[in-house]
Amino acid sequence: MVIDDEPVIREMLVRHLEAQGWRVFEADNGDAGLALVGTHRPSAVLCDLLMPGTNGFNVCRAIRARRDELGAITIIVTTGSSFPADRQNALEAGADHYLVKPVSPKEIAAILSAVPARPCDCPSAVAPPRAACGEADSTRVRFWGVRGSIATPGPDTVRYGGNTTCVEVRVGEEIIVLDAGTGIRLLGEQLRREFAGQPVKVHLLLTHTHWDHIQGLPFFGPIHDRGSSVTVLGYEGARQSLLKTLSSQMDSTFFPVGLDQLAGGLSVRELHELEFRAGRVPVQAIFTHHPGVTLAYRLHTPAGGVVFMPDTEVLPYPRPRPAAATPAQAAPDTEDFNSYKNQLLAEFARGAELFICDAQYTAEEYERRVGWGHSCIDDTVQLALQAQAKHLILFHHDPTHEDAAIDAMVEHARQIVARAGSSLRVDAAAEGLELVLHRKARPSPLSAAPPA
């Protein structure tokens, strides 16, 4: 059984397994995969971690929870994540093996050689879910928190700011907030002044639940205001649900008011699809290369695409092969795999009016931090160029970077763009920066569905 949402990877695995004599069932999401596992009881399951619907961690848990019914199924996680925390969480969830892509067919064959085959039935086709359409008015984007990892207020971060991740997007009357780092406290104060005691309706999209993306939530004013409505949208984590994670940080050990004691109307919606709506605004999501379950979002507004990719390690762009080198025959090599993964991100951000992207490290810093889950500025710029984005915003500033260091990074990024002969505009995110995007003639390409 192969469960992977990336067609190229899934087809490669299926092809090699069938060549070894295995009968293979396939699914492109966790829910469909679990259904097929229950029907066919395969000898082994090859499962990605980051997928729509049920993620790979919970696929492992679900299979192990039905051990008496399903028998001893060998679970092989095949993932692009080399992060130690993801490996540990997957093995604790029930995986027998953890292989990092690009995966060698010989490695899989060696594992499966010890697995006895079982009789099974015919596979069934799986169609990915489609999602939502909406339309609204003008689009404004304002930055309330731009720092990564930990808040760093002080005299050396005055111009760019020291608060952690929070971005406000206004699409007509819709208020969409991207992440809930410490910057969300200031946004809450502004909304209270603006609405002057009237109820506020907010959709809060969380990319993931690391501290610098959620710790401001308890201090977001509207969740304490009777009549206000805050809908939190996000995905289940590697170890527990979104609701449990948010509730835990407001346990009485850490905070005096529990999540269930709030005066405002806060609700948590755990997403299982990669296309949905925040109010009337169509949103797409994609998994990124960062520890745990982490996503980026693309908001389809009448003014064009707004892409928010705050935590991702853009994989190093490939260098030219030596003349004598020959490409691998059995599976893509590391450079080819990096190119493929970056192509997925580039297609996701294709033609975006605004591309807000992780650019935490200089090239020199990145050499010492490969595998930490954040990007080198050179690779971020190359990704934006590949995506043909209109305006790149360097984001998730390192806590050690003073204003002058960020100035230098912006200049370096602009030099890369100039050498490429591109019209890409590059700026660094700064607290208080507000950008206005003007309406486009064409509506969103997504189909209609009820709002969140």
CSV table of C-alpha atoms in Angstrom, one decimal:
chain,number,residue,atom,x,y,z
A,1,MET,CA,0.0,0.0,0.0
A,2,VAL,CA,1.5,3.4,-1.1
A,3,ILE,CA,0.0,6.5,0.5
A,4,ASP,CA,1.5,9.7,-0.9
A,5,ASP,CA,-0.1,12.9,-2.2
A,6,GLU,CA,2.7,13.7,-4.7
A,7,PRO,CA,1.9,11.9,-8.0
A,8,VAL,CA,5.5,11.7,-9.2
A,9,ILE,CA,6.8,10.1,-6.0
A,10,ARG,CA,3.7,7.8,-5.7
A,11,GLU,CA,4.0,6.6,-9.3
A,12,MET,CA,7.8,5.9,-8.9
A,13,LEU,CA,7.2,3.8,-5.8
A,14,VAL,CA,4.4,1.9,-7.4
A,15,ARG,CA,6.4,1.2,-10.5
A,16,HIS,CA,9.4,-0.1,-8.6
A,17,LEU,CA,7.2,-2.2,-6.2
A,18,GLU,CA,5.3,-3.8,-9.1
A,19,ALA,CA,8.6,-4.6,-10.8
A,20,GLN,CA,9.6,-6.5,-7.7
A,21,GLY,CA,6.4,-8.6,-8.0
A,22,TRP,CA,4.3,-6.8,-5.4
A,23,ARG,CA,0.6,-6.1,-6.0
A,24,VAL,CA,0.2,-2.4,-5.0
A,25,PHE,CA,-2.7,-0.3,-3.9
A,26,GLU,CA,-2.3,3.5,-3.9
A,27,ALA,CA,-4.0,6.5,-2.3
A,28,ASP,CA,-3.2,10.2,-2.4
A,29,ASN,CA,-4.4,11.1,1.1
A,30,GLY,CA,-4.4,9.6,4.5
A,31,ASP,CA,-8.2,9.0,4.8
A,32,ALA,CA,-8.4,7.2,1.5
A,33,GLY,CA,-5.3,5.2,2.5
A,34,LEU,CA,-6.7,4.1,5.8
A,35,ALA,CA,-9.9,3.0,4.1
A,36,LEU,CA,-8.0,0.8,1.6
A,37,VAL,CA,-5.8,-0.6,4.4
A,38,GLY,CA,-9.0,-1.7,6.2
A,39,THR,CA,-10.4,-3.3,3.0
A,40,HIS,CA,-7.3,-5.0,1.7
A,41,ARG,CA,-5.1,-5.5,4.8
A,42,PRO,CA,-1.8,-5.2,3.0
A,43,SER,CA,1.5,-6.7,4.2
A,44,ALA,CA,3.2,-3.3,4.2
A,45,VAL,CA,2.3,0.4,4.0
A,46,LEU,CA,4.6,3.0,2.6
A,47,CYS,CA,3.3,6.3,3.9
A,48,ASP,CA,4.3,10.0,3.5
A,49,LEU,CA,4.0,12.2,6.6
A,50,LEU,CA,2.5,15.4,5.2
A,51,MET,CA,-0.7,14.8,3.3
A,52,PRO,CA,-4.3,16.2,3.1
A,53,GLY,CA,-6.8,14.7,5.4
A,54,THR,CA,-5.2,12.4,8.0
A,55,ASN,CA,-1.5,13.1,8.2
A,56,GLY,CA,1.1,10.3,8.2
A,57,PHE,CA,1.7,10.3,11.9
A,58,ASN,CA,-2.0,9.6,12.5
A,59,VAL,CA,-2.1,7.0,9.8
A,60,CYS,CA,0.5,5.1,11.8
A,61,ARG,CA,-1.5,5.5,15.0
A,62,ALA,CA,-4.7,4.4,13.3
A,63,ILE,CA,-3.1,1.2,11.9
A,64,ARG,CA,-1.5,0.3,15.2
A,65,ALA,CA,-4.8,0.9,17.0
A,66,ARG,CA,-6.4,-1.8,14.8
A,67,ARG,CA,-3.5,-4.3,15.2
A,68,ASP,CA,-5.8,-7.1,16.4
A,69,GLU,CA,-8.0,-6.6,13.3
A,70,LEU,CA,-5.4,-5.9,10.7
A,71,GLY,CA,-2.5,-8.0,11.9
A,72,ALA,CA,1.2,-7.2,11.8
A,73,ILE,CA,1.5,-4.6,9.0
A,74,THR,CA,5.0,-3.3,8.3
A,75,ILE,CA,4.8,0.6,8.2
A,76,ILE,CA,7.6,2.4,6.2
A,77,VAL,CA,7.5,6.2,6.4
A,78,THR,CA,8.9,7.8,3.3
A,79,THR,CA,9.2,11.5,3.7
A,80,GLY,CA,11.2,14.6,2.7
A,81,SER,CA,11.7,15.5,6.4
A,82,SER,CA,15.1,14.7,7.9
A,83,PHE,CA,14.2,16.5,11.1
A,84,PRO,CA,15.0,14.3,14.2
A,85,ALA,CA,11.8,15.3,15.9
A,86,ASP,CA,9.7,14.1,13.0
A,87,ARG,CA,11.6,10.8,12.9
A,88,GLN,CA,11.0,10.3,16.7
A,89,ASN,CA,7.3,11.2,16.5
A,90,ALA,CA,6.8,8.8,13.5
A,91,LEU,CA,8.5,5.9,15.2
A,92,GLU,CA,6.5,6.6,18.4
A,93,ALA,CA,3.3,6.7,16.4
A,94,GLY,CA,4.0,3.2,15.1
A,95,ALA,CA,6.3,3.3,12.1
A,96,ASP,CA,8.7,0.5,11.7
A,97,HIS,CA,11.1,2.3,9.4
A,98,TYR,CA,11.8,5.9,8.5
A,99,LEU,CA,13.3,6.7,5.1
A,100,VAL,CA,14.1,10.2,3.9
A,101,LYS,CA,13.4,11.1,0.3
A,102,PRO,CA,14.8,10.6,-2.3
A,103,VAL,CA,14.3,7.0,-1.3
A,104,SER,CA,16.4,4.2,-3.0
A,105,PRO,CA,14.3,1.3,-4.3
A,106,LYS,CA,17.0,-1.0,-3.1
A,107,GLU,CA,16.5,0.2,0.4
A,108,ILE,CA,12.8,-0.5,0.2
A,109,ALA,CA,13.4,-3.8,-1.4
A,110,ALA,CA,15.7,-4.8,1.4
A,111,ILE,CA,13.1,-4.0,4.0
A,112,LEU,CA,10.3,-5.7,2.1
A,113,SER,CA,12.3,-8.9,1.6
A,114,ALA,CA,11.5,-9.9,5.2
A,115,VAL,CA,7.8,-9.1,4.8
A,116,PRO,CA,5.5,-12.0,3.8
A,117,ALA,CA,2.9,-11.2,1.1
A,118,ARG,CA,-0.8,-11.5,1.7
A,119,PRO,CA,-3.7,-12.2,-0.7
A,120,CYS,CA,-5.8,-9.0,-1.4
A,121,ASP,CA,-8.4,-7.5,-3.6
A,122,CYS,CA,-8.6,-4.9,-6.3
A,123,PRO,CA,-7.5,-1.3,-5.8
A,124,SER,CA,-9.9,1.6,-6.0
A,125,ALA,CA,-9.3,5.1,-7.4
A,126,VAL,CA,-9.1,8.0,-5.1
A,127,ALA,CA,-9.9,11.6,-6.2
A,128,PRO,CA,-8.6,14.6,-4.2
A,129,PRO,CA,-11.1,17.0,-2.8
A,130,ARG,CA,-11.8,20.2,-4.5
A,131,ALA,CA,-12.7,23.5,-2.8
A,132,ALA,CA,-14.1,26.8,-2.5
A,133,CYS,CA,-14.7,30.0,-4.3
A,134,GLY,CA,-15.4,33.5,-3.0
A,135,GLU,CA,-15.2,37.1,-4.0
A,136,ALA,CA,-14.6,40.3,-2.0
A,137,ASP,CA,-13.3,43.8,-2.4
A,138,SER,CA,-10.0,45.6,-2.0
A,139,THR,CA,-7.0,43.9,-0.3
A,140,ARG,CA,-4.7,45.4,2.3
A,141,VAL,CA,-1.9,43.5,4.0
A,142,ARG,CA,-0.4,44.8,7.3
A,143,PHE,CA,2.5,43.3,9.2
A,144,TRP,CA,2.2,43.1,13.0
A,145,GLY,CA,5.0,40.6,13.8
A,146,VAL,CA,7.9,39.7,11.5
A,147,ARG,CA,10.5,38.1,13.7
A,148,GLY,CA,11.2,34.3,14.0
A,149,SER,CA,11.8,32.0,16.9
A,150,ILE,CA,11.5,34.5,19.8
A,151,ALA,CA,10.5,38.1,20.3
A,152,THR,CA,13.4,40.5,20.3
A,153,PRO,CA,12.3,44.1,21.2
A,154,GLY,CA,15.1,46.6,21.8
A,155,PRO,CA,17.0,49.5,20.3
A,156,ASP,CA,18.6,47.4,17.5
A,157,THR,CA,15.3,46.1,16.1
A,158,VAL,CA,13.3,49.4,16.1
A,159,ARG,CA,12.9,49.8,12.3
A,160,TYR,CA,11.9,46.2,11.5
A,161,GLY,CA,10.4,45.2,14.8
A,162,GLY,CA,10.9,42.5,17.4
A,163,ASN,CA,7.4,40.8,17.6
A,164,THR,CA,6.9,37.3,16.3
A,165,THR,CA,4.8,36.3,13.3
A,166,CYS,CA,1.4,37.9,12.7
A,167,VAL,CA,0.1,39.4,9.4
A,168,GLU,CA,-3.4,40.9,8.8
A,169,VAL,CA,-5.1,40.7,5.5
A,170,ARG,CA,-8.3,42.7,4.8
A,171,VAL,CA,-10.3,41.6,1.8
A,172,GLY,CA,-13.3,43.8,1.7
A,173,GLU,CA,-15.0,43.3,5.1
A,174,GLU,CA,-13.2,40.1,5.8
A,175,ILE,CA,-10.4,40.1,8.4
A,176,ILE,CA,-8.0,37.3,8.0
A,177,VAL,CA,-5.1,36.9,10.4
A,178,LEU,CA,-2.1,34.8,9.5
A,179,ASP,CA,-0.5,33.3,12.6
A,180,ALA,CA,-0.7,34.4,16.2
A,181,GLY,CA,2.8,35.3,17.4
A,182,THR,CA,3.3,38.2,19.8
A,183,GLY,CA,2.4,40.7,17.2
A,184,ILE,CA,-1.3,39.7,17.4
A,185,ARG,CA,-1.6,41.5,20.7
A,186,LEU,CA,-1.1,44.9,19.0
A,187,LEU,CA,-3.5,43.9,16.2
A,188,GLY,CA,-6.1,43.1,18.9
A,189,GLU,CA,-5.7,46.5,20.4
A,190,GLN,CA,-6.1,48.2,17.0
A,191,LEU,CA,-9.3,46.2,16.2
A,192,ARG,CA,-10.8,47.2,19.6
A,193,ARG,CA,-10.2,50.9,18.8
A,194,GLU,CA,-11.5,50.5,15.3
A,195,PHE,CA,-14.7,48.7,16.2
A,196,ALA,CA,-15.2,50.8,19.4
A,197,GLY,CA,-17.0,48.1,21.4
A,198,GLN,CA,-18.8,46.5,18.4
A,199,PRO,CA,-18.3,42.8,17.7
A,200,VAL,CA,-15.3,41.8,15.6
A,201,LYS,CA,-15.3,38.8,13.3
A,202,VAL,CA,-11.9,37.3,12.5
A,203,HIS,CA,-10.6,34.2,10.7
A,204,LEU,CA,-7.2,33.2,12.1
A,205,LEU,CA,-5.1,30.8,9.9
A,206,LEU,CA,-2.3,29.0,11.7
A,207,THR,CA,0.6,27.6,9.7
A,208,HIS,CA,1.7,25.4,12.6
A,209,THR,CA,1.9,25.5,16.4
A,210,HIS,CA,5.5,26.4,17.3
A,211,TRP,CA,5.7,29.0,20.0
A,212,ASP,CA,6.5,31.9,17.8
A,213,HIS,CA,3.2,31.4,15.9
A,214,ILE,CA,0.7,30.9,18.7
A,215,GLN,CA,2.0,32.5,21.9
A,216,GLY,CA,0.2,35.8,21.3
A,217,LEU,CA,-3.2,34.2,21.0
A,218,PRO,CA,-4.1,34.5,24.8
A,219,PHE,CA,-3.4,38.2,24.5
A,220,PHE,CA,-5.6,38.8,21.4
A,221,GLY,CA,-8.3,41.2,22.7
A,222,PRO,CA,-11.3,40.0,20.6
A,223,ILE,CA,-11.2,36.5,22.1
A,224,HIS,CA,-12.0,38.1,25.5
A,225,ASP,CA,-14.8,40.4,24.1
A,226,ARG,CA,-18.4,39.2,24.3
A,227,GLY,CA,-20.0,39.0,20.9
A,228,SER,CA,-16.8,38.8,18.9
A,229,SER,CA,-16.1,35.8,16.8
A,230,VAL,CA,-12.6,34.3,16.2
A,231,THR,CA,-12.4,31.2,14.1
A,232,VAL,CA,-9.1,29.4,14.2
A,233,LEU,CA,-8.2,27.3,11.2
A,234,GLY,CA,-5.3,24.9,11.1
A,235,TYR,CA,-4.2,21.3,10.9
A,236,GLU,CA,-3.7,18.5,13.4
A,237,GLY,CA,-0.1,18.2,14.7
A,238,ALA,CA,2.3,15.3,14.8
A,239,ARG,CA,1.4,14.4,18.3
A,240,GLN,CA,-2.0,15.9,19.2
A,241,SER,CA,-5.0,17.9,17.8
A,242,LEU,CA,-4.9,21.6,17.1
A,243,LEU,CA,-7.5,22.2,19.9
A,244,LYS,CA,-5.5,20.3,22.5
A,245,THR,CA,-2.3,22.2,21.6
A,246,LEU,CA,-4.0,25.6,21.9
A,247,SER,CA,-5.8,24.6,25.1
A,248,SER,CA,-2.5,23.3,26.6
A,249,GLN,CA,-0.8,26.7,26.4
A,250,MET,CA,-3.7,28.2,28.2
A,251,ASP,CA,-3.8,25.6,31.0
A,252,SER,CA,-3.8,27.2,34.5
A,253,THR,CA,-0.1,26.2,34.9
A,254,PHE,CA,0.8,28.7,32.2
A,255,PHE,CA,-2.2,31.2,31.9
A,256,PRO,CA,-4.9,32.4,34.3
A,257,VAL,CA,-7.8,32.0,31.8
A,258,GLY,CA,-8.6,28.7,30.1
A,259,LEU,CA,-9.6,28.4,26.5
A,260,ASP,CA,-13.1,27.3,27.6
A,261,GLN,CA,-13.5,30.3,29.8
A,262,LEU,CA,-13.1,33.0,27.2
A,263,ALA,CA,-15.9,35.6,26.9
A,264,GLY,CA,-15.5,35.9,23.1
A,265,GLY,CA,-16.7,33.3,20.7
A,266,LEU,CA,-13.5,31.4,19.8
A,267,SER,CA,-13.9,28.2,17.8
A,268,VAL,CA,-11.2,25.9,16.4
A,269,ARG,CA,-11.7,24.2,13.1
A,270,GLU,CA,-9.2,21.5,12.3
A,271,LEU,CA,-8.8,21.3,8.5
A,272,HIS,CA,-8.5,18.1,6.5
A,273,GLU,CA,-8.5,19.6,3.0
A,274,LEU,CA,-5.9,21.7,1.2
A,275,GLU,CA,-8.5,24.0,-0.4
A,276,PHE,CA,-11.1,25.8,1.8
A,277,ARG,CA,-12.5,29.3,2.5
A,278,ALA,CA,-11.8,31.8,5.2
A,279,GLY,CA,-15.1,33.6,5.2
A,280,ARG,CA,-15.6,34.5,1.5
A,281,VAL,CA,-11.9,34.3,0.6
A,282,PRO,CA,-10.7,31.1,-1.2
A,283,VAL,CA,-7.5,29.7,0.4
A,284,GLN,CA,-5.1,27.0,-0.8
A,285,ALA,CA,-2.5,25.3,1.4
A,286,ILE,CA,0.7,23.3,0.9
A,287,PHE,CA,3.0,21.5,3.3
A,288,THR,CA,6.4,23.0,3.7
A,289,HIS,CA,9.8,21.7,4.8
A,290,HIS,CA,9.9,22.4,8.5
A,291,PRO,CA,9.7,20.2,11.6
A,292,GLY,CA,6.2,18.9,12.4
A,293,VAL,CA,3.1,19.6,10.4
A,294,THR,CA,3.7,23.0,8.8
A,295,LEU,CA,1.9,24.7,5.9
A,296,ALA,CA,1.9,27.7,3.7
A,297,TYR,CA,-1.2,29.5,2.5
A,298,ARG,CA,-2.3,31.2,-0.7
A,299,LEU,CA,-5.2,33.6,-0.4
A,300,HIS,CA,-7.0,34.2,-3.7
A,301,THR,CA,-8.2,37.8,-3.6
A,302,PRO,CA,-9.7,40.0,-6.3
A,303,ALA,CA,-6.3,41.8,-6.2
A,304,GLY,CA,-4.3,38.6,-6.9
A,305,GLY,CA,-2.6,35.9,-4.9
A,306,VAL,CA,-1.2,36.6,-1.5
A,307,VAL,CA,1.2,33.7,-0.5
A,308,PHE,CA,2.3,33.3,3.1
A,309,MET,CA,5.2,30.9,3.6
A,310,PRO,CA,6.8,31.9,6.9
A,311,ASP,CA,8.5,28.7,8.0
A,312,THR,CA,10.1,26.6,5.3
A,313,GLU,CA,13.5,25.5,4.3
A,314,VAL,CA,13.7,26.1,0.6
A,315,LEU,CA,16.0,23.3,-0.5
A,316,PRO,CA,19.3,24.4,-2.0
A,317,TYR,CA,19.0,25.0,-5.7
A,318,PRO,CA,20.9,22.4,-7.8
A,319,ARG,CA,24.5,23.1,-9.0
A,320,PRO,CA,25.5,22.0,-12.5
A,321,ARG,CA,26.6,18.4,-12.8
A,322,PRO,CA,30.3,17.6,-13.6
A,323,ALA,CA,30.6,16.6,-17.3
A,324,ALA,CA,31.5,13.1,-16.4
A,325,ALA,CA,28.6,12.6,-14.0
A,326,THR,CA,25.6,10.4,-15.1
A,327,PRO,CA,22.1,10.8,-13.6
A,328,ALA,CA,20.9,8.0,-11.2
A,329,GLN,CA,18.8,5.4,-13.0
A,330,ALA,CA,16.6,4.0,-10.2
A,331,ALA,CA,15.6,7.1,-8.3
A,332,PRO,CA,16.1,10.9,-8.4
A,333,ASP,CA,19.3,12.0,-6.7
A,334,THR,CA,19.4,14.7,-4.0
A,335,GLU,CA,19.7,17.6,-6.5
A,336,ASP,CA,16.8,16.3,-8.6
A,337,PHE,CA,14.7,15.8,-5.5
A,338,ASN,CA,15.4,19.4,-4.3
A,339,SER,CA,14.5,20.7,-7.7
A,340,TYR,CA,11.3,18.8,-7.7
A,341,LYS,CA,10.3,20.0,-4.2
A,342,ASN,CA,11.1,23.6,-5.0
A,343,GLN,CA,9.1,23.3,-8.2
A,344,LEU,CA,6.1,22.4,-6.2
A,345,LEU,CA,6.5,25.5,-4.0
A,346,ALA,CA,7.1,27.6,-7.1
A,347,GLU,CA,3.9,26.4,-8.7
A,348,PHE,CA,2.1,27.1,-5.5
A,349,ALA,CA,3.4,30.7,-5.5
A,350,ARG,CA,3.1,31.1,-9.3
A,351,GLY,CA,2.4,34.7,-10.3
A,352,ALA,CA,1.6,35.9,-6.7
A,353,GLU,CA,1.1,39.6,-6.3
A,354,LEU,CA,2.7,39.3,-2.9
A,355,PHE,CA,5.0,36.5,-1.7
A,356,ILE,CA,5.8,36.5,2.0
A,357,CYS,CA,8.6,34.0,2.5
A,358,ASP,CA,11.0,32.7,5.1
A,359,ALA,CA,14.4,34.3,4.5
A,360,GLN,CA,16.0,33.9,7.9
A,361,TYR,CA,19.6,33.2,7.1
A,362,THR,CA,22.4,34.6,5.0
A,363,ALA,CA,24.3,32.1,2.8
A,364,GLU,CA,27.1,31.9,5.4
A,365,GLU,CA,24.7,31.3,8.3
A,366,TYR,CA,22.8,28.7,6.3
A,367,GLU,CA,25.9,26.5,5.9
A,368,ARG,CA,25.9,26.0,9.7
A,369,ARG,CA,22.1,25.6,9.9
A,370,VAL,CA,21.2,23.2,7.1
A,371,GLY,CA,18.3,21.1,8.2
A,372,TRP,CA,16.9,23.5,10.8
A,373,GLY,CA,13.8,24.2,8.7
A,374,HIS,CA,14.5,27.8,7.6
A,375,SER,CA,15.7,29.3,4.4
A,376,CYS,CA,18.8,30.9,3.0
A,377,ILE,CA,18.0,34.3,1.4
A,378,ASP,CA,19.7,33.3,-1.8
A,379,ASP,CA,17.4,30.3,-2.2
A,380,THR,CA,14.3,32.3,-1.2
A,381,VAL,CA,15.0,34.8,-4.0
A,382,GLN,CA,15.6,32.0,-6.5
A,383,LEU,CA,12.3,30.5,-5.5
A,384,ALA,CA,10.5,33.8,-6.0
A,385,LEU,CA,12.1,34.2,-9.4
A,386,GLN,CA,11.1,30.7,-10.4
A,387,ALA,CA,7.6,31.4,-9.3
A,388,GLN,CA,7.5,34.7,-11.2
A,389,ALA,CA,6.1,36.4,-8.2
A,390,LYS,CA,5.6,40.2,-8.4
A,391,HIS,CA,6.7,41.3,-4.9
A,392,LEU,CA,8.8,39.3,-2.5
A,393,ILE,CA,8.7,40.1,1.2
A,394,LEU,CA,11.6,38.7,3.2
A,395,PHE,CA,10.1,37.3,6.4
A,396,HIS,CA,10.8,35.5,9.7
A,397,HIS,CA,13.9,37.6,10.6
A,398,ASP,CA,16.4,35.9,12.7
A,399,PRO,CA,16.4,37.0,16.4
A,400,THR,CA,20.1,37.8,16.2
A,401,HIS,CA,19.7,40.1,13.1
A,402,GLU,CA,19.7,43.8,13.9
A,403,ASP,CA,18.2,46.4,11.6
A,404,ALA,CA,21.5,47.0,9.8
A,405,ALA,CA,21.9,43.2,9.1
A,406,ILE,CA,18.4,43.1,7.5
A,407,ASP,CA,19.2,46.2,5.4
A,408,ALA,CA,22.2,44.3,4.0
A,409,MET,CA,20.2,41.2,3.3
A,410,VAL,CA,17.6,43.3,1.3
A,411,GLU,CA,20.4,44.8,-0.7
A,412,HIS,CA,21.9,41.4,-1.4
A,413,ALA,CA,18.5,40.0,-2.5
A,414,ARG,CA,18.0,43.0,-4.9
A,415,GLN,CA,21.4,42.4,-6.4
A,416,ILE,CA,20.5,38.8,-7.2
A,417,VAL,CA,17.3,40.0,-8.9
A,418,ALA,CA,19.2,42.6,-10.9
A,419,ARG,CA,21.7,40.0,-12.1
A,420,ALA,CA,18.7,37.8,-13.2
A,421,GLY,CA,17.3,40.8,-15.2
A,422,SER,CA,14.0,40.4,-13.4
A,423,SER,CA,11.4,43.0,-12.4
A,424,LEU,CA,10.7,41.2,-9.0
A,425,ARG,CA,10.4,43.8,-6.3
A,426,VAL,CA,12.1,42.9,-2.9
A,427,ASP,CA,11.5,44.3,0.5
A,428,ALA,CA,11.8,43.1,4.1
A,429,ALA,CA,8.8,42.8,6.3
A,430,ALA,CA,8.6,45.4,9.0
A,431,GLU,CA,6.1,46.0,11.8
A,432,GLY,CA,3.5,48.6,10.7
A,433,LEU,CA,4.2,48.1,7.0
A,434,GLU,CA,1.0,48.2,5.1
A,435,LEU,CA,0.6,47.2,1.4
A,436,VAL,CA,-2.5,47.9,-0.8
A,437,LEU,CA,-3.2,45.5,-3.6
A,438,HIS,CA,-5.4,46.7,-6.4
A,439,ARG,CA,-8.3,44.7,-7.9
A,440,LYS,CA,-7.7,42.4,-10.8
A,441,ALA,CA,-10.2,41.7,-13.6
A,442,ARG,CA,-10.3,37.9,-13.2
A,443,PRO,CA,-11.9,36.2,-10.3
A,444,SER,CA,-10.5,33.3,-8.3
A,445,PRO,CA,-10.0,30.0,-10.2
A,446,LEU,CA,-11.5,27.9,-7.4
A,447,SER,CA,-15.1,26.4,-7.4
A,448,ALA,CA,-17.8,27.4,-4.9
A,449,ALA,CA,-18.3,26.0,-1.4
A,450,PRO,CA,-19.8,27.2,1.9
A,451,PRO,CA,-17.6,29.6,3.9
A,452,ALA,CA,-15.9,28.6,7.1
